[in-house]
Coordinates of C-alpha atoms (C1' of nucleotides) in Angstrom, one line a residue:
Chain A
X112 CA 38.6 -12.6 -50.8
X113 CA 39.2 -14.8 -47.6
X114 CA 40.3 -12.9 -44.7
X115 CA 42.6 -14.5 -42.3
X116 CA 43.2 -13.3 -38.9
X117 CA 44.9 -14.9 -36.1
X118 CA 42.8 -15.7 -32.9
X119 CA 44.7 -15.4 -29.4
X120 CA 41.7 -17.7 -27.9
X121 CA 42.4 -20.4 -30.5
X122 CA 46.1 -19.2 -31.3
X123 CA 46.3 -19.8 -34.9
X124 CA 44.9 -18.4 -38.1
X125 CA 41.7 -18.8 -38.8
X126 CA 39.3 -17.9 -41.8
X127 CA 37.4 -15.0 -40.7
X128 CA 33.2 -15.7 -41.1
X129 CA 31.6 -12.7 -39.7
X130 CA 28.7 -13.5 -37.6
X131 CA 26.3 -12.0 -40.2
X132 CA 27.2 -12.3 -44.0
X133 CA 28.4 -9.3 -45.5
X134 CA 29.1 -7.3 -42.5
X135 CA 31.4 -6.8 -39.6
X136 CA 32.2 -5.5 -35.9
X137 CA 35.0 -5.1 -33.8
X138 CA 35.7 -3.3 -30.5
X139 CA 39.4 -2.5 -29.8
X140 CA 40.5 -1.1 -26.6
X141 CA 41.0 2.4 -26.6
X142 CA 43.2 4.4 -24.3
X143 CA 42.3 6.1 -20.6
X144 CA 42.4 9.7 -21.0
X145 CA 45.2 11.4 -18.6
X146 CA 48.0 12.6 -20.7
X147 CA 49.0 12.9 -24.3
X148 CA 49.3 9.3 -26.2
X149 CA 52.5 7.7 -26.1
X150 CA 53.9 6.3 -29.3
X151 CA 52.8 2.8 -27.7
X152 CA 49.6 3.7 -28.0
X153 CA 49.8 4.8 -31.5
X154 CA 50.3 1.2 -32.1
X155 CA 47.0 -0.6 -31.5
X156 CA 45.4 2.2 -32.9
X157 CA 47.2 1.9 -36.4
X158 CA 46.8 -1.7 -36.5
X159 CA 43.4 -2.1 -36.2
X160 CA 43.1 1.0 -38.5
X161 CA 44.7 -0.7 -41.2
X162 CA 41.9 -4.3 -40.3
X163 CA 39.2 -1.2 -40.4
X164 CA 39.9 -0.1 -43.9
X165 CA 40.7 -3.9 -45.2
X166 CA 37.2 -4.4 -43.4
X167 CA 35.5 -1.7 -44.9
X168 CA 36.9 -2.4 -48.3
X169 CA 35.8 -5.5 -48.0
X170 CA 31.9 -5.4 -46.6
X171 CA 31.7 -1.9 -47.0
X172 CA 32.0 1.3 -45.4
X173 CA 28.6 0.9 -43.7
X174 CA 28.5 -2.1 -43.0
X175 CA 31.8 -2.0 -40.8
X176 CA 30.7 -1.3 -36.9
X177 CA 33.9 -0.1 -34.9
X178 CA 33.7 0.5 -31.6
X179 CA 36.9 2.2 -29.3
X180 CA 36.2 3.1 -26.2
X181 CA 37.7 6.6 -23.9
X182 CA 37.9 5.3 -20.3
X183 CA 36.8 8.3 -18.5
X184 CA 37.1 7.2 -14.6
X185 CA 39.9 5.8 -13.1
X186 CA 42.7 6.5 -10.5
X187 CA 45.1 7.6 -12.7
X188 CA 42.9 10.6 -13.8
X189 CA 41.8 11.3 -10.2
X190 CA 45.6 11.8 -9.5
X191 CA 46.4 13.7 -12.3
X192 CA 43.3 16.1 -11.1
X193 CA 44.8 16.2 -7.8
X194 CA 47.9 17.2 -8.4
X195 CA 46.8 19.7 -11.2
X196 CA 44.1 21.4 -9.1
X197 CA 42.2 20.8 -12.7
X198 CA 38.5 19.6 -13.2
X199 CA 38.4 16.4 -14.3
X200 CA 36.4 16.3 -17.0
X201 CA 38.2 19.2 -18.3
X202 CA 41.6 16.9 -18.2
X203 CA 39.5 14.0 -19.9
X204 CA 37.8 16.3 -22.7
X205 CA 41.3 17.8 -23.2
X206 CA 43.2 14.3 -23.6
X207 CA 40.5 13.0 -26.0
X208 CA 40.6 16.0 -28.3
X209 CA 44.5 15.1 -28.3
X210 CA 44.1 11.8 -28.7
X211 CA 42.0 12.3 -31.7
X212 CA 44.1 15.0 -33.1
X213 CA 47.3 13.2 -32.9
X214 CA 45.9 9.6 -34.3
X215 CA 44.3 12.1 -36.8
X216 CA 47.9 13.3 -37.8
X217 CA 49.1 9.4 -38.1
X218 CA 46.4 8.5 -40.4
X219 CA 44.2 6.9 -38.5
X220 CA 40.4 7.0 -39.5
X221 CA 37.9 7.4 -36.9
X222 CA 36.2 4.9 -35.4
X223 CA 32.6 4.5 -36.1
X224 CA 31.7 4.6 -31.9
X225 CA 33.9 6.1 -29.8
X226 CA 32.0 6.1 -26.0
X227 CA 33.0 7.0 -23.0
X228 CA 32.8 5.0 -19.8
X229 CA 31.3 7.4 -18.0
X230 CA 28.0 7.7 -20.3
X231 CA 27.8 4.0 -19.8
X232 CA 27.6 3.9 -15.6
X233 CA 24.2 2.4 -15.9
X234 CA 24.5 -0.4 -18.3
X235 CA 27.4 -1.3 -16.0
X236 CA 25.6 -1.3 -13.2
X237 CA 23.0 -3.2 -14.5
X238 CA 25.6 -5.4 -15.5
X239 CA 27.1 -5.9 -11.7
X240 CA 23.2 -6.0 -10.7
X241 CA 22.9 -9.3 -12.5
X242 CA 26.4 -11.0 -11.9
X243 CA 25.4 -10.6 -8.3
X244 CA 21.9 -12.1 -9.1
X245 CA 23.3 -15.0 -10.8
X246 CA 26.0 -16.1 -8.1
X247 CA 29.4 -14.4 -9.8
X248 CA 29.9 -11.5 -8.0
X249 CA 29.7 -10.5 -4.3
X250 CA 29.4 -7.1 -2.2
X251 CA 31.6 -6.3 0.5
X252 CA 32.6 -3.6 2.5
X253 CA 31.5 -0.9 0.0
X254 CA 33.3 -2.7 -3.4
X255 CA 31.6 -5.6 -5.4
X256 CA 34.0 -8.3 -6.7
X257 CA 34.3 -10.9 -9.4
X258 CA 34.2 -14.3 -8.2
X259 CA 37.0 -15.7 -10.2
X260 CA 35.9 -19.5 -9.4
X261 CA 32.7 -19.3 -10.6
X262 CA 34.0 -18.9 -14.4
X263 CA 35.2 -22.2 -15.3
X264 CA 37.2 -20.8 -18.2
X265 CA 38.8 -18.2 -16.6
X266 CA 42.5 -18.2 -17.9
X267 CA 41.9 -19.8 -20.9
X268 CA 42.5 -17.0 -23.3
X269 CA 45.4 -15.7 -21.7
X270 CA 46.9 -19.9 -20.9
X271 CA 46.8 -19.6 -17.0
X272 CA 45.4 -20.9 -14.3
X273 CA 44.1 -19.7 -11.6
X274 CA 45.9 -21.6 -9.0
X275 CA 49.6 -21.4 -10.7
X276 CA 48.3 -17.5 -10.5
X277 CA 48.1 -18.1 -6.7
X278 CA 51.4 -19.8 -6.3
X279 CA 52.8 -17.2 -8.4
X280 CA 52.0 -14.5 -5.8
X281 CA 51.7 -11.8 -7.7
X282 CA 47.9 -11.1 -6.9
X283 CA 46.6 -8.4 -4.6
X284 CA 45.6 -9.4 -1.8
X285 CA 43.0 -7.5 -0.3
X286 CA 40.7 -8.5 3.2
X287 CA 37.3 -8.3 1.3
X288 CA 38.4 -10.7 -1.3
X289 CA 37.0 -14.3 -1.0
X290 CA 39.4 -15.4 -3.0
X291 CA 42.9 -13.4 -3.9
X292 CA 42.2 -13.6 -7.4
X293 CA 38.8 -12.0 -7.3
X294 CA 38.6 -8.6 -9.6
X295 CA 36.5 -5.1 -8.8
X296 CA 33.7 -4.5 -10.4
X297 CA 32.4 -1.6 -8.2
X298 CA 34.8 0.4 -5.5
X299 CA 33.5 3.2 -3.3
X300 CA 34.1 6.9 -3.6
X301 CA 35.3 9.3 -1.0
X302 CA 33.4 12.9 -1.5
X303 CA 36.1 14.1 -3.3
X304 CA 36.6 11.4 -5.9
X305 CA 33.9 11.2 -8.9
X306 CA 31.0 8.4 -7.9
X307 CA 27.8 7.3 -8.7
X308 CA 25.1 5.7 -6.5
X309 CA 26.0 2.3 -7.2
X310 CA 24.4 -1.2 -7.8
X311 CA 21.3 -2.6 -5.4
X312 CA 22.4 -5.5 -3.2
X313 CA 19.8 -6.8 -1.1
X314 CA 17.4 -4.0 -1.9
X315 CA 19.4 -1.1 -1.0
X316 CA 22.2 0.6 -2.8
X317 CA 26.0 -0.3 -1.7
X318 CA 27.1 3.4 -1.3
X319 CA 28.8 5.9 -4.0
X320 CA 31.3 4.6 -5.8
X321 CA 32.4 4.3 -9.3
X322 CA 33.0 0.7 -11.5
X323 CA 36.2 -1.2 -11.9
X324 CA 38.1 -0.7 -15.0
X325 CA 37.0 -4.1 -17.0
X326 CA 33.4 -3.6 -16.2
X327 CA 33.4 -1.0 -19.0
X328 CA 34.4 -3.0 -22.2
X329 CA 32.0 -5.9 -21.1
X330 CA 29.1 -3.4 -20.9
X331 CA 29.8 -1.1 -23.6
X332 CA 30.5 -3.8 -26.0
X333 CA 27.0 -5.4 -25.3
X334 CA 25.0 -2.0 -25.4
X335 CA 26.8 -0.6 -28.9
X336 CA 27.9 -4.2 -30.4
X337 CA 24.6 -6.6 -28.9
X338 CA 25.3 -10.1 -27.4
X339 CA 27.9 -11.5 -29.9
X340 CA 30.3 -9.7 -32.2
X341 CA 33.2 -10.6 -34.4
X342 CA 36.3 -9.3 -33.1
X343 CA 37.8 -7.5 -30.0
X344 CA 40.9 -5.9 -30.4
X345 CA 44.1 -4.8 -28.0
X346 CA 47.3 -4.7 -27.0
X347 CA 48.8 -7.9 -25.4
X348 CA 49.3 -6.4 -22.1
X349 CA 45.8 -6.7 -21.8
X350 CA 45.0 -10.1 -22.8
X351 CA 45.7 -10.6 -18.7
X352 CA 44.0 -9.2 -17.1
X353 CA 41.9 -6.9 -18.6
X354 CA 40.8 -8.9 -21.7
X355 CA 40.3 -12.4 -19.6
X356 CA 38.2 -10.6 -16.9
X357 CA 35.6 -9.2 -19.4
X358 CA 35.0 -12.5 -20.8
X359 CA 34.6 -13.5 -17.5
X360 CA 31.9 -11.0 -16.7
X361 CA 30.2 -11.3 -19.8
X362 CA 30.0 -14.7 -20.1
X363 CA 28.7 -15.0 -16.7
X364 CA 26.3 -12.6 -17.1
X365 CA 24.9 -14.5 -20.0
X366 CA 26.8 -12.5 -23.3
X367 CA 28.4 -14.7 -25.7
X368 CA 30.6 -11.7 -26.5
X369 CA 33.8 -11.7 -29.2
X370 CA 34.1 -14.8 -31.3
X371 CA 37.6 -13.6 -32.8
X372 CA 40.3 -12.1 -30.1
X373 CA 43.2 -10.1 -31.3
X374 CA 46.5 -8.9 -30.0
X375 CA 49.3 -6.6 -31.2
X376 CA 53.0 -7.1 -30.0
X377 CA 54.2 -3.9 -27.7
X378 CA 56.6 -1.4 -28.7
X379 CA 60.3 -0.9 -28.2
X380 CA 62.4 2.0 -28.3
X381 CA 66.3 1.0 -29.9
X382 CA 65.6 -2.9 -28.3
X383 CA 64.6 -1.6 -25.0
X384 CA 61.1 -1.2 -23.7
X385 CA 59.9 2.6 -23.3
X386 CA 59.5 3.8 -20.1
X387 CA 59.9 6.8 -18.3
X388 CA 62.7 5.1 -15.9
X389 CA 65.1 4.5 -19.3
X390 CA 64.1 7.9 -20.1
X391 CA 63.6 6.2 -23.9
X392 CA 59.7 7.6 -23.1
X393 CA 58.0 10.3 -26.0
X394 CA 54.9 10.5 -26.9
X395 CA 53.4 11.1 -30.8
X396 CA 53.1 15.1 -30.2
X397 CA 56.6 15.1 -29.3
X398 CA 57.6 13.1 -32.4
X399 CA 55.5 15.4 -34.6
X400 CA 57.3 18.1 -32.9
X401 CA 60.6 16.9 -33.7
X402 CA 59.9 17.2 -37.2
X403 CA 58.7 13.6 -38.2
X404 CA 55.8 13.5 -40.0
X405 CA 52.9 11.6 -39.5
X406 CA 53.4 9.4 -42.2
X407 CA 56.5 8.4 -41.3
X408 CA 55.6 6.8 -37.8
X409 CA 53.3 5.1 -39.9
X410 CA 55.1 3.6 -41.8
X411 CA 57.5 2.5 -39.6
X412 CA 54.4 1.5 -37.8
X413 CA 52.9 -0.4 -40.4
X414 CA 56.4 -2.0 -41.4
X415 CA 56.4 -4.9 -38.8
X416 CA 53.9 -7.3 -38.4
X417 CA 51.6 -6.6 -35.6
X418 CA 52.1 -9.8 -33.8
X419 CA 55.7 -8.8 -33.6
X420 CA 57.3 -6.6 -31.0
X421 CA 58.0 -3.1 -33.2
X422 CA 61.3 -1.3 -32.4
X423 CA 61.4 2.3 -33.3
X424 CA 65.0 3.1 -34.3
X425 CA 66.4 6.1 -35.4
X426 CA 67.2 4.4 -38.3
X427 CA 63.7 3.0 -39.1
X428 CA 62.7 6.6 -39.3
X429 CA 65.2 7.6 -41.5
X430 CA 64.4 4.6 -44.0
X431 CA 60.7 5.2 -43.6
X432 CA 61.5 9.2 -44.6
X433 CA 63.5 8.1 -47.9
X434 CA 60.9 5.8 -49.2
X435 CA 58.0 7.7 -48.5
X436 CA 60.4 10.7 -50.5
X437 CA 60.6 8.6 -52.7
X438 CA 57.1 7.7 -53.4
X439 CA 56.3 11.4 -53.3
X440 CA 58.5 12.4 -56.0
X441 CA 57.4 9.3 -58.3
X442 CA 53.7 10.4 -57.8
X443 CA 53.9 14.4 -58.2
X444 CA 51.5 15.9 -60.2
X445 CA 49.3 12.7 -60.1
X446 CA 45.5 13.1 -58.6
X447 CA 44.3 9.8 -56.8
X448 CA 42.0 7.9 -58.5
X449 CA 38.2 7.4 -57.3
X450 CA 38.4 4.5 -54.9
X451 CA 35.2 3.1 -56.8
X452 CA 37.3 3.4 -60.1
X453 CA 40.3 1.3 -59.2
X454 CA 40.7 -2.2 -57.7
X455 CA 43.0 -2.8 -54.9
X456 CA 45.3 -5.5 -56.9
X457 CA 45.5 -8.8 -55.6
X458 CA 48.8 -9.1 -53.9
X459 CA 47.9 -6.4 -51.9
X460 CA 45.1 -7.9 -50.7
X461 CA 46.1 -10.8 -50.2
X462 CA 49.0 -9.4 -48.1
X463 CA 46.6 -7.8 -45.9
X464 CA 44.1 -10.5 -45.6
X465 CA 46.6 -12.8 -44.4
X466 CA 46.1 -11.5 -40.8
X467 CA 47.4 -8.4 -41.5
X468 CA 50.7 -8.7 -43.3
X469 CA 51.5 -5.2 -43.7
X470 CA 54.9 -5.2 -44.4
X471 CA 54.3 -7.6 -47.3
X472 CA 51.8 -5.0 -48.6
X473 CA 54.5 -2.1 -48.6
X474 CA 57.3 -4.4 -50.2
X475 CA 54.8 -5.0 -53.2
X476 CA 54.3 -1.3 -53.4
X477 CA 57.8 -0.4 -52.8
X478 CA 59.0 -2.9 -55.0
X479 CA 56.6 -3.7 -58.0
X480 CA 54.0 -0.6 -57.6
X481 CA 56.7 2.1 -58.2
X482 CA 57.4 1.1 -61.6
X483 CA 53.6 2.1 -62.1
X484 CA 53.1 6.0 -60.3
X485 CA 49.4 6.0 -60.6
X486 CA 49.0 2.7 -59.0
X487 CA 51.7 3.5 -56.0
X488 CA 49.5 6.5 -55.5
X489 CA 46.0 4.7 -55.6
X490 CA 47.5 1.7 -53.2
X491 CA 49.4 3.9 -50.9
X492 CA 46.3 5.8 -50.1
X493 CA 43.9 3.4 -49.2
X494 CA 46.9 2.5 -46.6
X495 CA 46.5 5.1 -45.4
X496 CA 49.8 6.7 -46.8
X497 CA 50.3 9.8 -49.4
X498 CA 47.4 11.9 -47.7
X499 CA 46.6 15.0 -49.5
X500 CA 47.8 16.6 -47.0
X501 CA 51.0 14.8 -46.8
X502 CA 52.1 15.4 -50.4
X503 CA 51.1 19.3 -49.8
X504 CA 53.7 19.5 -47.2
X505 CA 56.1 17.1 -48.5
X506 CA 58.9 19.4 -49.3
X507 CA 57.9 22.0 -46.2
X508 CA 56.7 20.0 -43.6
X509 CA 60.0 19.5 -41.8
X510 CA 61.1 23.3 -41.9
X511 CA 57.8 24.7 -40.7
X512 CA 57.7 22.5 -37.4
X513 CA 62.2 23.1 -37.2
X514 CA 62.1 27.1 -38.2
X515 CA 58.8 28.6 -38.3
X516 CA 57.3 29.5 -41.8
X517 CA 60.4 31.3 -43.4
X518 CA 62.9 27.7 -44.0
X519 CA 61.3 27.4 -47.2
X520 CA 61.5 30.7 -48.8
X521 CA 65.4 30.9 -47.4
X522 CA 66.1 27.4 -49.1
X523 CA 64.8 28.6 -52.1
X524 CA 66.8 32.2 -52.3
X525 CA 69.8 29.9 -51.3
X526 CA 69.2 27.4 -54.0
X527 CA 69.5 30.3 -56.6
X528 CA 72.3 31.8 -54.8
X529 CA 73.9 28.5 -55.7
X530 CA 72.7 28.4 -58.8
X531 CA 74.0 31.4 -59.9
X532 CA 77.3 30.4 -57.9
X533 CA 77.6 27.3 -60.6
X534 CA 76.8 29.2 -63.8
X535 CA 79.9 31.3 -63.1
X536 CA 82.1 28.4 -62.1
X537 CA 81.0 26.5 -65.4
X538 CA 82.9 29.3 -67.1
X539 CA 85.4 30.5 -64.7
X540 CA 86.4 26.5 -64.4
X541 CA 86.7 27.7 -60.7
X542 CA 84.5 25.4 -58.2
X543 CA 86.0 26.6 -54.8
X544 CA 82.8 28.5 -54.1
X545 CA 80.0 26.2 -55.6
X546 CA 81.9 24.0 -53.1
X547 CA 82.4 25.4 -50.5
X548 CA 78.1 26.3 -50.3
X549 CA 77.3 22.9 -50.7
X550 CA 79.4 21.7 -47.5
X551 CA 77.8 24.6 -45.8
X552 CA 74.5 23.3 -47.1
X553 CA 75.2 19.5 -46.3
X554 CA 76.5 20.6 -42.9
X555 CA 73.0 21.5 -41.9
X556 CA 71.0 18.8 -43.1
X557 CA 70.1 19.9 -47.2
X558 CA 70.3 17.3 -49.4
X559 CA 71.9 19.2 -52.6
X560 CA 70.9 18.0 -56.0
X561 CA 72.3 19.5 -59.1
X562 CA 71.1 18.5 -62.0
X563 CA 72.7 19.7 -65.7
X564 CA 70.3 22.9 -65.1
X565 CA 68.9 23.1 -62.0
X566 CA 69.8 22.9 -58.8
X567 CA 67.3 22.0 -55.9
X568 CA 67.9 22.1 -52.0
X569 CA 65.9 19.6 -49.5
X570 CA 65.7 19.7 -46.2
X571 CA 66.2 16.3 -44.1
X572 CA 64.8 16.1 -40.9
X573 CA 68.2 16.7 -39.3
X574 CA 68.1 20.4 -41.0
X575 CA 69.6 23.4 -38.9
X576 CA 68.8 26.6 -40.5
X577 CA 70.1 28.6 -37.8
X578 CA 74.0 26.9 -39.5
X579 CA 73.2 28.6 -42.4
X580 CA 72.6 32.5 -41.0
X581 CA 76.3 33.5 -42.7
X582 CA 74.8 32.8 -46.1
X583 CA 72.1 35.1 -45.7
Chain B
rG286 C1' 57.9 -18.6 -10.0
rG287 C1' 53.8 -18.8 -14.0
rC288 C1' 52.4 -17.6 -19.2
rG289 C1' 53.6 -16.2 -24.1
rA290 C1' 56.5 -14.6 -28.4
rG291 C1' 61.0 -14.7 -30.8
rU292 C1' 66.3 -16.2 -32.7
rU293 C1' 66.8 -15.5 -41.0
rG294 C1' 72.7 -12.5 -44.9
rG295 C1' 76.4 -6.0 -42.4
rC296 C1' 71.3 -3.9 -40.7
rG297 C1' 65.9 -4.1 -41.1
rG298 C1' 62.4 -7.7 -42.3
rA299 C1' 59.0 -11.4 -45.3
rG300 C1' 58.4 -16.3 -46.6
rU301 C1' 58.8 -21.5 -48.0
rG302 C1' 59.3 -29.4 -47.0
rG303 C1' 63.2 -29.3 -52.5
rU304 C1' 64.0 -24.0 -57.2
rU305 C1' 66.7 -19.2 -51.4
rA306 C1' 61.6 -12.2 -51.1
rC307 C1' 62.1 -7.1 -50.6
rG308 C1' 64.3 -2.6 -48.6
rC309 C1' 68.7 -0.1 -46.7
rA310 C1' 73.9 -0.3 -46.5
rG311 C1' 78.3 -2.3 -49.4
rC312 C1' 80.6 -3.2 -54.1
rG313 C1' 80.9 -2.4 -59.8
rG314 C1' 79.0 0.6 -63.8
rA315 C1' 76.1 4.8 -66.2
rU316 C1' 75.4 10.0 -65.1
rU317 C1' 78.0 14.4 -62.6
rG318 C1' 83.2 19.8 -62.7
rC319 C1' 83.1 16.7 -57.8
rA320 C1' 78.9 15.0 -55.4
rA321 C1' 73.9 14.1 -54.4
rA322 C1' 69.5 12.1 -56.5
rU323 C1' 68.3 8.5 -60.2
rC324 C1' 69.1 4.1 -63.3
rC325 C1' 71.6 -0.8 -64.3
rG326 C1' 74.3 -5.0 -62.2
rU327 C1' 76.1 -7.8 -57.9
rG328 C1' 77.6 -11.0 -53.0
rU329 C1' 76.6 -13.0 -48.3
rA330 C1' 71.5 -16.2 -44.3
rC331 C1' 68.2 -19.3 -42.1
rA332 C1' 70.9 -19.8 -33.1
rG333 C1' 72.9 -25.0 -31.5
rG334 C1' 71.8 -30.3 -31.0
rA335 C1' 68.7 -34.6 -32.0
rG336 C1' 64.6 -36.7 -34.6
rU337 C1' 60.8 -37.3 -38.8
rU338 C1' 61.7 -37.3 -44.3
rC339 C1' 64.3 -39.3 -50.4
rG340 C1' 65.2 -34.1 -48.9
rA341 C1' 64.3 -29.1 -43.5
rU342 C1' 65.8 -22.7 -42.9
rU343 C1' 60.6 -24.5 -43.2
rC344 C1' 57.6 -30.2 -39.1
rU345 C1' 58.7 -32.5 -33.8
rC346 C1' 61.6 -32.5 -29.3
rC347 C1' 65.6 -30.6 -26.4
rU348 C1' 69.3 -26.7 -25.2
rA349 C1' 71.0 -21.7 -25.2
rC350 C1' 70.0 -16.8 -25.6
rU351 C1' 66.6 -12.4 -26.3
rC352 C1' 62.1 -9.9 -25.4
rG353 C1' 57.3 -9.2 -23.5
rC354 C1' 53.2 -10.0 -20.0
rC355 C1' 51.8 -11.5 -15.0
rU356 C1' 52.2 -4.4 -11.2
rC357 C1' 49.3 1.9 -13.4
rC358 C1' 50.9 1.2 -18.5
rA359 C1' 48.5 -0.5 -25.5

RNA sequence: GGCGAGUUGGCGGAGUGGUUACGCAGCGGAUUGCAAAUCCGUGUACAGGAGUUCGAUUCUCCUACUCGCCUCCA
């Protein structure tokens, strides 16, 4: 199957040849460790999940390399130590366990790699060693910078230039800087910040310090990836800088690094942008904690096209929650098949290999694939959907994160009560009491479905059990 | 100021140079004590203008508007 994915540097679609037949490797930007994952970040993570497994499928499981790095060092985490009184690495080991756990709970496979910047110092001060010995890169006063100029293509992936950049005047300008558009690749350290001895200029070392933030993709890639590799992955908020200033560095120091780049859209939060300021801001713990499941903010996640901005609604989730009901209750009972015993159908596949077109791929299972359970089950899975999991907790998994452990067993003596409530009315011809329970019930978020002999109680994410105390 | 993306029916959201997805909501029906759930059926659309074309929602240009990035942020 041809795989098509759009490349920013070339911006269009583009048949996808790996640079050696039959296998694959991408590096994808991963977060800096600091605080719990916002549902931004969730984003990159579950799009380039979903190119991992289309990936894998295709090639392989071992012969897919993905790399995501943990960026370790950096000012935001040095705050967040200062004002905690908390060891850093303590704060980092903390965040990535998080991280993990919370993409875990979303889906998300592992990565095959996932380093941390600060077990690659050396490789990036190698790195700065050899810009400065080629002519990119200067020392002064204690930092080492870029030298923008000296990349001829700088701008080119992002469509800037350097000197409308300028007349822009958004740049930093800083008195060590040759030029105002000239990144760090090395800064010092005060004793109480983390550092390392850092790179030999002129024979000596330039003092403690610790590396600029882009340094670490360009030199991670090329230790864990090698000179070229097939894709690099992020969000488009990095495509400038971050993204055009490691291909300045690695280009410069003599890499031929990515051949395909690719960006996701942002997030948006009911049409506005999240941020703390709109107080629109949560993060995926807090989501879980409200009661929506993983699955859902997958969904929801995987519903828009990745080179589209994606706005979480309320509604979204609600929509994503009924289908994903739905698809439970088609496929009960049903084990998944062997993924080496069942094809992934075509239009699936071609959905997906046509840069990703997720949402295509959930209409065809939403649309054709439920007429068939076994084949919902089998598709929905290797997207990542239906976990094992998932379908254990389907009819629990709100309650026990709104109530504690007891909603189920309540719902279930109340669904009797009800029950029993109706067998008496079917005789007594008298409904005032059946009805009256099932506004109660409605009133705090049970679905109520009565069937000719059974009555079953479900509780939707808005369920309030503490409305239903006078029933006890 | 620079760069980029987008504007599709009530809503979400694909896609295509000619036959107009899909989901949700709505409406009609089946079912139900009434509902819910489920099943069946059903309507409405391609921001505005100009151009290319036998023909454009789909290609080109312009205008308007929206959003994002350029600043720690995926």
């Amino acid at each position: 199957m041809t795989i098509k994915l759009y490349n920013t540097k070339t911006r269009q679609k583009e048949v996808f040849k790996p640079l050696v037949d039959g296998k694959a490797s991408m590096y994808v930007c991963g977060p800096t460790v600091y605080e719990r994952a916002h549902l931004g970040n969730a984003r990159p993570v579950l799009v380039f999940d979903m190119l991992y497994r289309l990936l894998r499928h295709e090639y392989g499981a071992k012969n897919v390399k993905y790399v995501r790095n943990f960026t370790d060092v950096d000012d935001k985490i040095n705050a967040r130590a200062a004002e905690t009184g908390r060891p850093i690495s303590e704060i980092t080991d903390e965040t990535i366990q998080w991280f993990l756990d919370d993409m875990g709970e979303l889906g998300a496979l592992e990565p095959t790699d996932m380093p941390r910047a600060t077990q690659y110092i050396a490789p990036m001060i190698a790195m700065i060693e050899d810009l400065i010995a080629k002519g990119h890169a200067y020392a002064a006063e204690g930092h080492v910078l870029f030298k923008v100029r000296s990349y001829k293509d700088y701008g080119k992936l992002s469509g800037r230039s350097v000197d409308d950049m300028i007349a822009g005047a958004r740049v930093e300008v800083a008195p060590y800087k040759e030029d105002p558009m000239d990144f760090v690749l090395w800064k010092p350290s005060s004793d109480d910040l983390p550092g390392w001895d850092g790179p030999v200029v002129g024979g000596k070392s330039i003092g403690r310090g610790r590396p600029g933030w882009h340094i670490e993709c360009s030199a991670m890639a090329y230790e864990l990836l090698g000179d070229t590799f097939d894709i690099h992955g992020g969000g488009n908020d990095l495509t400038f800088p971050h993204h055009e200033n490691e291909i300045a560095q690695s280009k410069c120091a003599g890499h031929n690094f990515a051949n395909v780049w690719m960006h996701n859209e942002m997030l948006q939060v009911e049409g506005k942008k999240m941020s703390k300021s709109l107080g629109n801001f949560f993060t995926v713990r807090d989501l879980l904690e409200d009661g929506v499941p993983g699955e859902v903010i997958r969904f929801v996640m995987l519903s828009t096209h990745y080179r589209k901005p994606m706005d979480w609604t309320e509604k979204k989730r609600q929509e994503a929650e009924k289908t994903l009901r739905k698809w439970m209750d088609i496929t009960t009972g049903l084990e998944p098949s062997e993924p080496s015993s069942f094809s992934i159908r075509p239009p699936l596949k071609m959905a997906l290999s046509d840069d990703l077109n997720t949402h295509k791929a959930l209409t065809y299972l939403n649309s054709t694939l439920s007429a068939d359970p076994q084949a919902l089950l089998d598709h929905a899975r290797f997207l990542g959907l239906l976990s094992d999991e998932a379908r254990e907790q389907h009819n629990t998994a709100y309650l026990k994160s709104r109530a504690g452990g007891g909603s189920s067993e309540m719902l279930a003596s109340l669904a009797a009560k009800l029950d029993g409530a109706r067998r008496h009315a079917k005789a007594s011809k008298d409904y005032s009491e059946v009805d009256r329970l099932k506004k109660l019930l409605v009133e705090a978020g049970v679905e109520v479905q009565m069937s000719s002999d059974n009555v079953a109680l479900i509780a939707t994410s808005s369920f309030d059990p503490s409305k239903l105390e006078s029933l006890k």
